[in-house]
Coordinates of C-alpha atoms in Angstrom, one line a residue:
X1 CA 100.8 60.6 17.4
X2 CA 100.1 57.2 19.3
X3 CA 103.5 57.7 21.0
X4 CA 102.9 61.3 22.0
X5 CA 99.9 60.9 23.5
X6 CA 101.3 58.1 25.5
X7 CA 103.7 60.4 26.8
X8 CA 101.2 62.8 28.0
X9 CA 99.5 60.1 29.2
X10 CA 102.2 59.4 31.4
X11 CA 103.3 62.4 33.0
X12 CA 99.9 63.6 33.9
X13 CA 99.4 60.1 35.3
X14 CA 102.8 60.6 37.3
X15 CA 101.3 63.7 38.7
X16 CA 98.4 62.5 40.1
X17 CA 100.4 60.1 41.8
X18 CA 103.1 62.6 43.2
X19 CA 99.8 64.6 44.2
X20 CA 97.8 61.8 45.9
X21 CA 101.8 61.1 47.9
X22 CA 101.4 64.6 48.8
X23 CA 98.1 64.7 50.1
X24 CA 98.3 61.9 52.2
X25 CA 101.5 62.4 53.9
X26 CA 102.2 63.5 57.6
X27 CA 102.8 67.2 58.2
X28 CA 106.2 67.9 59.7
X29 CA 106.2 70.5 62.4
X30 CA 109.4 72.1 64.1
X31 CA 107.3 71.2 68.1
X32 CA 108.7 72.9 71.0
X33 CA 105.9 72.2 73.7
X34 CA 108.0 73.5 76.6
X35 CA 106.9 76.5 78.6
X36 CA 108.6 80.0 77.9
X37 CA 110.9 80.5 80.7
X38 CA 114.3 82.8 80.7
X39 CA 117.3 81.4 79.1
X40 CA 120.5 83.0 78.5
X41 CA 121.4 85.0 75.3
X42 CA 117.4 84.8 75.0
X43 CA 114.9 88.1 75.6
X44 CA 112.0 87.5 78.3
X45 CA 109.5 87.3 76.0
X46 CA 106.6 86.0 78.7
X47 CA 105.5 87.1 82.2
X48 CA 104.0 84.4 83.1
X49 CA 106.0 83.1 85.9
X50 CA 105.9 86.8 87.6
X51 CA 102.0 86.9 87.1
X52 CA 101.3 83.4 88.4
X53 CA 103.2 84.8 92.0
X54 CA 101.8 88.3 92.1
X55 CA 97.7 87.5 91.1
X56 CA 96.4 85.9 94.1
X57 CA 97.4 88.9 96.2
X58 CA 94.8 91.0 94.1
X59 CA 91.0 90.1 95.2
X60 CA 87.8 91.9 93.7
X61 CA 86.0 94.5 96.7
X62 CA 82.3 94.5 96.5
X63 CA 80.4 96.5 98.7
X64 CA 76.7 96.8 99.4
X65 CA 74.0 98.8 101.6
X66 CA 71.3 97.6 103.9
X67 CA 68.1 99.3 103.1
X68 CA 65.4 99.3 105.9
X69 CA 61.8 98.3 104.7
X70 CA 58.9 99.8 106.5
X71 CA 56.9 97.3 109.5
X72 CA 53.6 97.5 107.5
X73 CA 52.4 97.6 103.9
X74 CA 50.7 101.3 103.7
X75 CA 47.5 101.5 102.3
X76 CA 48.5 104.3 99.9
X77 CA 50.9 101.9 98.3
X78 CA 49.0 99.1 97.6
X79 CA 45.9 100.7 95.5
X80 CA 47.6 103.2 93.8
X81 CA 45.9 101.8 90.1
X82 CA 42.6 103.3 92.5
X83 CA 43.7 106.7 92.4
X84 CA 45.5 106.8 89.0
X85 CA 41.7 106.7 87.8
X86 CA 39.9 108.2 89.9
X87 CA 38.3 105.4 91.9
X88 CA 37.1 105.2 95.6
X89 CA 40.1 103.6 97.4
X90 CA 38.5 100.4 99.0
X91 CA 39.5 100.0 103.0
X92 CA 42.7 97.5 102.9
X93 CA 44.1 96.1 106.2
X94 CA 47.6 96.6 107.0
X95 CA 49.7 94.1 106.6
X96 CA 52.3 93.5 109.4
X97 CA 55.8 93.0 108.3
X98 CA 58.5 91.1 110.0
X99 CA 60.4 93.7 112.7
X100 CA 63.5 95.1 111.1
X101 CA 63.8 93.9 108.2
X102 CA 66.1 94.9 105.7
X103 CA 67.5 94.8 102.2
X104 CA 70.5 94.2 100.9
X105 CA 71.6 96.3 97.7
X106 CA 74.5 96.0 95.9
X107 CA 76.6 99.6 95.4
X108 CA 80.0 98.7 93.7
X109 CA 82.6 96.5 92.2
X110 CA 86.4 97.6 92.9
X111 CA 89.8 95.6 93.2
X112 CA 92.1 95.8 96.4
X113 CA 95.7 94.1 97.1
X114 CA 96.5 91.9 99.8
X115 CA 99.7 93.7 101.7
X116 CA 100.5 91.4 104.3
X117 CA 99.9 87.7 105.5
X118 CA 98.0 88.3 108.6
X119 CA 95.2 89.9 106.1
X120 CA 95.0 93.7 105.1
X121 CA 94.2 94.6 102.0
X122 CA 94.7 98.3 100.9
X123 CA 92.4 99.6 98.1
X124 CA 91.2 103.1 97.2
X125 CA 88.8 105.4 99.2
X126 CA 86.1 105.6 96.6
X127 CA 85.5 101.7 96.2
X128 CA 84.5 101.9 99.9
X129 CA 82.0 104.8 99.6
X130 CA 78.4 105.2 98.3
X131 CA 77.9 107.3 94.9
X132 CA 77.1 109.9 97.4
X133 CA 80.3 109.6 99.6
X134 CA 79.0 108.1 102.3
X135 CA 80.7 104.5 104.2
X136 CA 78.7 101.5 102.7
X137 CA 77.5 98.7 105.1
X138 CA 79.5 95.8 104.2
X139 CA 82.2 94.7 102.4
X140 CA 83.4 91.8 100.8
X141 CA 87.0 90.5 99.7
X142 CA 87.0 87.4 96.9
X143 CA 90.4 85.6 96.7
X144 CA 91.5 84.6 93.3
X145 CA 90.8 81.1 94.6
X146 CA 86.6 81.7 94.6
X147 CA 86.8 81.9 98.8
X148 CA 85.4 85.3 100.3
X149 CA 85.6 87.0 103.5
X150 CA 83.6 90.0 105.0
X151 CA 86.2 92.7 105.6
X152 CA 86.4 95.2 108.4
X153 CA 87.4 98.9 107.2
X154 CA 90.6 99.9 109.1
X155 CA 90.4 103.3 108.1
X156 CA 90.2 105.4 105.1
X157 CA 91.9 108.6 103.8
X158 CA 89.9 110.3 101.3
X159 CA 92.8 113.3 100.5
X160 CA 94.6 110.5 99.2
X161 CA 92.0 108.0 97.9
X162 CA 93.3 105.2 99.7
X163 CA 91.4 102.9 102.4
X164 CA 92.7 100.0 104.1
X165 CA 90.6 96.8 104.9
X166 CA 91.3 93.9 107.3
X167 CA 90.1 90.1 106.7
X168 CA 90.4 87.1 108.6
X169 CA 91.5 83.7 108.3
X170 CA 92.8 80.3 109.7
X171 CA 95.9 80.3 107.4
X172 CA 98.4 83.1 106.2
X173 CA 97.0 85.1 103.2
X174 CA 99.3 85.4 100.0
X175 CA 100.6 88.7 100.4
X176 CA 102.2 90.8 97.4
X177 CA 106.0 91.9 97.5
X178 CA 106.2 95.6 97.7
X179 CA 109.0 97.9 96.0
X180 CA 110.2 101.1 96.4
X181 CA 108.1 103.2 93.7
X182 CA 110.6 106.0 94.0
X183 CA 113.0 103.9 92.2
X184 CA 110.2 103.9 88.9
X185 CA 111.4 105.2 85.7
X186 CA 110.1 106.2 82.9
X187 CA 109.8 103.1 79.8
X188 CA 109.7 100.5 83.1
X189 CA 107.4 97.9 81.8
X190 CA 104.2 97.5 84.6
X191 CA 100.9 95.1 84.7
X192 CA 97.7 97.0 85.9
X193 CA 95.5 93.7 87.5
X194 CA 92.2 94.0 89.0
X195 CA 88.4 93.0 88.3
X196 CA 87.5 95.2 85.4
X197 CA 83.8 95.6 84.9
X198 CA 83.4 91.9 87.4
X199 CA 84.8 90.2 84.5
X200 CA 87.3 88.3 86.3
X201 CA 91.1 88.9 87.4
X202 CA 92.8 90.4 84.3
X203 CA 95.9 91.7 83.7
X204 CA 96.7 94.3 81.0
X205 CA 100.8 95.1 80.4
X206 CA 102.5 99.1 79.5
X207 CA 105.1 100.9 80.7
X208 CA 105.7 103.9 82.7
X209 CA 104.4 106.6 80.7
X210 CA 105.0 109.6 83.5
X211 CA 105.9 109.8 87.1
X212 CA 104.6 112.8 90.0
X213 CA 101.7 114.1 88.0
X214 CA 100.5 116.1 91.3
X215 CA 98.5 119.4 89.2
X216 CA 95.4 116.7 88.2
X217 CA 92.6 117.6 89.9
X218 CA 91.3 113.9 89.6
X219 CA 90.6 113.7 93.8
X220 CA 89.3 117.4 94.0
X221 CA 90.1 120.1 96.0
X222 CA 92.1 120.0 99.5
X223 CA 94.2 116.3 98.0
X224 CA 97.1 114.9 97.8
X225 CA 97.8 113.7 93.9
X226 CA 101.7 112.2 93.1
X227 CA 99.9 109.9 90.8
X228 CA 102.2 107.2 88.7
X229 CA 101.0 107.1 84.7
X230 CA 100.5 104.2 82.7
X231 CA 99.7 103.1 79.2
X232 CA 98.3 99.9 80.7
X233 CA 94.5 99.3 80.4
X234 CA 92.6 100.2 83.5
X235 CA 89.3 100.4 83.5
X236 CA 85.8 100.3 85.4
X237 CA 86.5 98.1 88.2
X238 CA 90.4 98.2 88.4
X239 CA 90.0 100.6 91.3
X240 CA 92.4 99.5 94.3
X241 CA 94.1 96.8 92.2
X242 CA 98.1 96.5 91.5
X243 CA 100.2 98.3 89.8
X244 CA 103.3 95.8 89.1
X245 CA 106.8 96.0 87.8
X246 CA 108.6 93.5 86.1
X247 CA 109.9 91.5 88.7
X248 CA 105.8 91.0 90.1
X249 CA 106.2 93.7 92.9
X250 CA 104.0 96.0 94.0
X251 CA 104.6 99.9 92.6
X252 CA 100.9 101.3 93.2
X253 CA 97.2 101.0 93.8
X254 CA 95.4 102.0 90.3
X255 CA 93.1 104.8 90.7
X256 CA 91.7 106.8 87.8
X257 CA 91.8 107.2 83.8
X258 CA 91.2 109.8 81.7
X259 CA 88.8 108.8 78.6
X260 CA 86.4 110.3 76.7
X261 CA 84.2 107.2 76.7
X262 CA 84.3 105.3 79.6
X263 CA 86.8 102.6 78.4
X264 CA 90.8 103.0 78.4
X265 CA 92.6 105.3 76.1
X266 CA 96.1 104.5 76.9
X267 CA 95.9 107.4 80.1
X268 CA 96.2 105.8 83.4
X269 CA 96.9 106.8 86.8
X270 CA 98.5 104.6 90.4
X271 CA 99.1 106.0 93.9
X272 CA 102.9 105.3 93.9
X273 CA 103.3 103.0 96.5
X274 CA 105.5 104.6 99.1
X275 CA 102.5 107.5 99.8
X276 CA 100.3 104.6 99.9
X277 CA 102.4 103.3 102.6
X278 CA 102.7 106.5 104.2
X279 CA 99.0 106.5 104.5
X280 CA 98.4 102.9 105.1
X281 CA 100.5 102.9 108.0
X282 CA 98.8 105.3 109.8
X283 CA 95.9 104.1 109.4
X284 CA 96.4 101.1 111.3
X285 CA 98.2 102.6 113.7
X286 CA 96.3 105.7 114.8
X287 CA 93.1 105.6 112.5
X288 CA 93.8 108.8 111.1
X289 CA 96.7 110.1 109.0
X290 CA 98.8 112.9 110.9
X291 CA 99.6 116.0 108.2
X292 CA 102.6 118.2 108.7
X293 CA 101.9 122.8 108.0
X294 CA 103.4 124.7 107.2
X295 CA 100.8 127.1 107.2
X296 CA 101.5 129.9 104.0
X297 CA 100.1 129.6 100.6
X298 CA 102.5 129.0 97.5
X299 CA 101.8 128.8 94.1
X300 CA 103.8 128.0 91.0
X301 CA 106.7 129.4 89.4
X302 CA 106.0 130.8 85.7
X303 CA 109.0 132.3 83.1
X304 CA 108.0 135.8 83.9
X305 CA 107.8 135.4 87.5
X306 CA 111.1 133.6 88.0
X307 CA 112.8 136.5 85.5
X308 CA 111.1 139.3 88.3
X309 CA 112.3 137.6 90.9
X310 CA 115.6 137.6 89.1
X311 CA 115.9 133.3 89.2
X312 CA 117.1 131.5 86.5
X313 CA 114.7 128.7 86.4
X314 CA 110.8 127.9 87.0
X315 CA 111.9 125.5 89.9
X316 CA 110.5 126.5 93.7
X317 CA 107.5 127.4 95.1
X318 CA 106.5 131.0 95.4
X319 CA 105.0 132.3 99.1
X320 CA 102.4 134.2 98.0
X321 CA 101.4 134.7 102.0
X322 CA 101.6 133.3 105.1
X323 CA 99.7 132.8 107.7
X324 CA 99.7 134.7 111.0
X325 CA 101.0 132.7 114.0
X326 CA 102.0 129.9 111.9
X327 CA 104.8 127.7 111.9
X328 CA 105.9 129.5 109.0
X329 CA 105.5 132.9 110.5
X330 CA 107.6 131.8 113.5
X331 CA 110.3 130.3 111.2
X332 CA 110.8 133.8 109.4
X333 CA 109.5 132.4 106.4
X334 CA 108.3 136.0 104.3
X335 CA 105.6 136.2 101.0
X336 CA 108.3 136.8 98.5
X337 CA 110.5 133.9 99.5
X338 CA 111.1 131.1 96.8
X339 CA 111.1 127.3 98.4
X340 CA 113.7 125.0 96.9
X341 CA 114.4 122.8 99.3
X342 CA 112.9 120.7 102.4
X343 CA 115.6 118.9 104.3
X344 CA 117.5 117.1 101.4
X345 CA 114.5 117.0 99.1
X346 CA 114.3 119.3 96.3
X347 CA 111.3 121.2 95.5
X348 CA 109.9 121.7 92.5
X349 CA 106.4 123.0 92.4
X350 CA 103.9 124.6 94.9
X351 CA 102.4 121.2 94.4
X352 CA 105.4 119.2 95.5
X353 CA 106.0 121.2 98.3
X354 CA 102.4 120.6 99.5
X355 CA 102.9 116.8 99.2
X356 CA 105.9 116.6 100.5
X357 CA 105.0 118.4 104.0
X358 CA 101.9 116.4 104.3
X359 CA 104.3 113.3 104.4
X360 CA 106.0 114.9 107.6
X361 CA 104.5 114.5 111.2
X362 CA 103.6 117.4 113.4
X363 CA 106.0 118.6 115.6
X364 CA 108.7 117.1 113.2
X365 CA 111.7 120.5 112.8
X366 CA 112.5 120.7 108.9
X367 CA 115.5 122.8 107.5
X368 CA 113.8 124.9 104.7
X369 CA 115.8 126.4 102.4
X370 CA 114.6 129.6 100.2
X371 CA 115.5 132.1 98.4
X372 CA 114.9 135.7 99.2
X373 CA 116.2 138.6 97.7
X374 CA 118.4 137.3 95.5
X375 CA 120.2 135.1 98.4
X376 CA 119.9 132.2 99.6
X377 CA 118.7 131.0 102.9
X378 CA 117.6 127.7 105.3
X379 CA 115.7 128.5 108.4
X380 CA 114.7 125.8 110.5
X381 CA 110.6 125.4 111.2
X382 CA 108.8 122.9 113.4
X383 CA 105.9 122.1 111.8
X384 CA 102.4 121.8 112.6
X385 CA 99.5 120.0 112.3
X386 CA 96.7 119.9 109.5
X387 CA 94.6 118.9 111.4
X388 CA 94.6 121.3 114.2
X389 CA 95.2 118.4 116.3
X390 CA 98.5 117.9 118.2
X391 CA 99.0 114.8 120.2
X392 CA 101.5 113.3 122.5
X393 CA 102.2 110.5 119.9
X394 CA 103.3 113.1 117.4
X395 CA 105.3 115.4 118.6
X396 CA 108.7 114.5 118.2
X397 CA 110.3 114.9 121.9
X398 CA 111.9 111.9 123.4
X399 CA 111.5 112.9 127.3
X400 CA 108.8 115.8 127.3
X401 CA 106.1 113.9 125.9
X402 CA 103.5 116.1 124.4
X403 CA 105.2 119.1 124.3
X404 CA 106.4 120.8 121.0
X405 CA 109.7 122.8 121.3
X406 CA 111.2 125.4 118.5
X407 CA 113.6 128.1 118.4
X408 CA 112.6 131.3 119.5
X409 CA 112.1 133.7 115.6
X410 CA 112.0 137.2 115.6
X411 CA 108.8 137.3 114.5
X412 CA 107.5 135.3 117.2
X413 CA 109.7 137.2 120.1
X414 CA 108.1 140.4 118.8
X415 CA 104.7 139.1 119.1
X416 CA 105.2 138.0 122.5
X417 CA 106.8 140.9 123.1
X418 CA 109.7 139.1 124.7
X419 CA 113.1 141.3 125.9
X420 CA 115.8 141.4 123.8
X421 CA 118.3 139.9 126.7
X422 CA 115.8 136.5 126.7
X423 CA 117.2 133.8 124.8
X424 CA 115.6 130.2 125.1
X425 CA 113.5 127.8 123.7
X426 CA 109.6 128.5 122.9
X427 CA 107.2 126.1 124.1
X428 CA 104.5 126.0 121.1
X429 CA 102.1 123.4 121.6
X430 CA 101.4 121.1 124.7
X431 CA 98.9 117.9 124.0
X432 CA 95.6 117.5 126.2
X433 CA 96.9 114.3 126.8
X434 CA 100.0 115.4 127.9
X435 CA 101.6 114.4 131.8
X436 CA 102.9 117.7 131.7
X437 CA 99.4 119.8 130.8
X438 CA 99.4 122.0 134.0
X439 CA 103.1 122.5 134.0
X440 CA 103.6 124.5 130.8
X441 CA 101.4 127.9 130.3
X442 CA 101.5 128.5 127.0
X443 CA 103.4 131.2 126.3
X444 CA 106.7 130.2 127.6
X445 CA 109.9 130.2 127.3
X446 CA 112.7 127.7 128.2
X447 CA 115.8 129.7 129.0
X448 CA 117.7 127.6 131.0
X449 CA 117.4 123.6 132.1
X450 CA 119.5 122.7 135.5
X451 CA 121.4 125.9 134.5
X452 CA 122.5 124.8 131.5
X453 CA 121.5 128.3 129.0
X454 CA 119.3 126.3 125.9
X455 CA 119.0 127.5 122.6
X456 CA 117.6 124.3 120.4
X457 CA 114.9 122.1 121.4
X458 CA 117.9 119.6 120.8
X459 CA 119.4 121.6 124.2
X460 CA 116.1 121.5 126.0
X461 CA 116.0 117.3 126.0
X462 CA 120.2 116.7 126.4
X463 CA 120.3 118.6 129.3
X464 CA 116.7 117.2 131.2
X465 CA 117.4 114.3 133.8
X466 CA 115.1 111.0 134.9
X467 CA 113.5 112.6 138.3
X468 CA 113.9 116.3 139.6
X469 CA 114.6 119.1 136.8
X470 CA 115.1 122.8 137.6
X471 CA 114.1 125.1 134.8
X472 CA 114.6 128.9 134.5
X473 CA 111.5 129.9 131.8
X474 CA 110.5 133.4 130.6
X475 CA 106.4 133.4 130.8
X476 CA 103.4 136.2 131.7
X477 CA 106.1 138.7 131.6
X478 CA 108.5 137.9 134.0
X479 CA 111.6 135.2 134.0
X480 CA 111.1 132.7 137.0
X481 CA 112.5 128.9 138.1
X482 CA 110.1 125.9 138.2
X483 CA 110.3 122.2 138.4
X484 CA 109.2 119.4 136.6
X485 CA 109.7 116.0 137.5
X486 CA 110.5 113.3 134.5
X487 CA 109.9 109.7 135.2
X488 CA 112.4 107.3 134.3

């Protein structure tokens, strides 16, 4: 018994000891402190390299309001306990308050990208607006760095919902690479960064969920939508920040979510870069963004439209009318036709076709091709402006500057009521601005240029000369010769 014990003794004694070895003995970790970073034969597992280069181009936009306070303290302000009960209101002396003074309120938080090196920043429309649409009073730009600039608004496109802003400083600003978003595909993995809810610079990863969702209705009537969706978070806040790809270039400006709380769902939306572009050039150059017309009204295909119109897809844009003495109407386009086609861009949806015009200048001639009756068709159109303005600087002629040429259409030589023998070109528009105003009396008609016979506006400028010019025009009714004098 004596010896068993001792046994026992022994082993739980041994145990304690192997224990107590146990206990006290370093832990042995497998350490591998290095940074990630891409190897070969290894997946990217980290993008922190591409962050660190693409997050001090996105600052955080705040805007404010000045608010002017009244010269002198009314007396009906300063005893109003009197009146809630009742009480004689005692005489109180005005007090003078310093002239003009005002206060400053705070109206919004938003995100914006830094585009270039020399300073401008491109953001959206609504972080630069009140909550009642109207231009705020200031607005401020903080780097990712903590410094901040008061920045001057370039210009600002509402149809679109982007705005561009301009900041200055002694030293280049770190300006984002830019991509071509028209290369995006769907599963390409983006980062949304921006200052959601003023917490900071964050950046929240997803992929490309959808590209060209244009039938939203998230900017309201009359806009331009080709948004860009993404699983990545966005939320309050994000408004004007970046939309990046892989490689830490820029894609697209976030803009909007859908969500029925307030927060992200997984349902977010970026102006593709190359409208933003579109736009933000524009902007800077002119102030304003010129929009081609096409000036008829076109609405989406459906199954049992496409099946009466004997098509076999849903593709196209139906004409459901156009509009009298539009570039359209003087093209030949007809209500009835089917769209599928813009110069070398194919056309989709009534929507499409909208957004693809609006990128074109005035004045710009587009091949459009259609289908009509069964057949198909292109008929050349020189397009117009939205917005009713047409000036020298967009109309695309290289000698007459400010003078929009297109081929003569039937429908337009029977509203002019022009002869059947009368070929030539039609002089459509001529700019205020324009060294030839007084020259060209609209209608008229180009038949000949230093008797050379001209049939394209492409005719009209090959044959024109630096200095004297004869031209034989159709106008008021009657052919004549006048002449025009083009400096070199």
């Amino acid at each position: 018994m004596k010896a068993v014990l001792a046994a026992v003794s022994f082993l739980i004694s041994s145990v304690l000891i192997l224990s107590a070895d146990t206990l006290t003995a370093p832990l042995q970790f497998d350490l591998n402190l290095e940074p990630i970073y891409a190897q070969e034969g290894q997946p990217v597992v980290s993008y922190a390299d591409i962050l660190e280069r693409a997050t001090p181009s996105v600052v955080a936009v705040y805007t404010a309001r000045f608010i002017k306070i009244s010269n002198t303290r009314s007396r009906q302000n300063i005893p109003d306990i009197f009146r809630q009960f009742g009480l004689p209101v005692p005489e109180v002396e005005e007090e003078p308050q310093p002239e003009g003074r005002e206060r400053r309120q705070e109206v919004g938080a938003g995100s914006g990208v830094i585009v270039s090196k020399n300073g401008y920043v491109v953001t959206n429309h609504h972080v630069v607006v009140d909550e009642r649409g109207g231009m705020v009073d200031e607005i401020r730009v903080r780097l990712g760095d903590g410094s901040e600039y008061v920045a001057e608004l370039i210009g600002s496109d509402q149809k679109t919902d982007v705005a561009v802003l301009k900041i200055e400083g002694e030293e280049d600003f770190p300006a984002i690479t830019i991509a071509d978003s028209n290369n995006l595909r769907v599963g390409d993995v983006v980062f949304a960064i921006g200052n959601p809810l003023s917490v900071g610079l964050t950046a929240t990863q997803g992929i490309v969920s959808a590209t060209g969702r244009n039938s939203l209705g998230i900017l309201g009537n009359g806009s331009y939508e080709d948004f860009i969706q993404t699983d990545a978070s966005i939320n309050l806040g994000n408004s004007g920040g970046a939309l990046i790809d892989a490689w830490g270039r820029l894609v697209g400006i976030n803009t909007a979510i859908v969500s029925g709380t307030g927060g992200s769902i997984g349902i977010g939306f970026a102006i593709p870069l190359n409208l933003v572009r579109n736009v933000m050039t524009n902007l800077i150059e002119s102030g304003e963004v010129p929009r081609g017309l096409l000036g008829l009204f076109p609405e989406n295909l459906s199954q049992e439209l496409a099946e009466a119109f004997g098509l076999d897809s849903t593709k196209g844009a139906l004409v459901n009318q156009v509009q009298p003495d539009s570039p359209a109407e003087r093209g030949g386009i007809r209500h009835g036709d089917v769209i599928v086609q813009i110069n070398d861009i194919e056309i989709v949806s009534a929507p499409q076709l909208r957004l693809t015009v609006s990128q074109m200048m005035p004045g710009t001639e587009v091949d459009v091709k259609l289908i009509r009756k069964g057949k198909t068709k292109t008929v050349p159109v020189i397009l117009g402006s939205v917005s009713g303005r047409v000036a020298s600087s967009t109309l695309q002629q290289d000698i007459l500057e400010g003078i929009m040429l297109e081929r003569l259409s039937d429908s337009v030589r029977d509203e002019l009521e022009v002869p059947d023998d009368i070929e030539g070109v039609l002089v459509s528009e001529v700019a205020d601005d324009s060294p030839y105003f007084d020259k060209f009396t609209r209608p008229l008609i180009i038949i000949e240029v230093n008797g050379e016979v001209t049939k394209t506006p492409k005719d009209v400028e090959e044959n024109l000369v630096p200095g004297s010019n004869r031209l034989y025009v159709w106008t008021q009714g009657r052919a004549r010769f006048m002449a025009i004098n083009i400096e070199e």
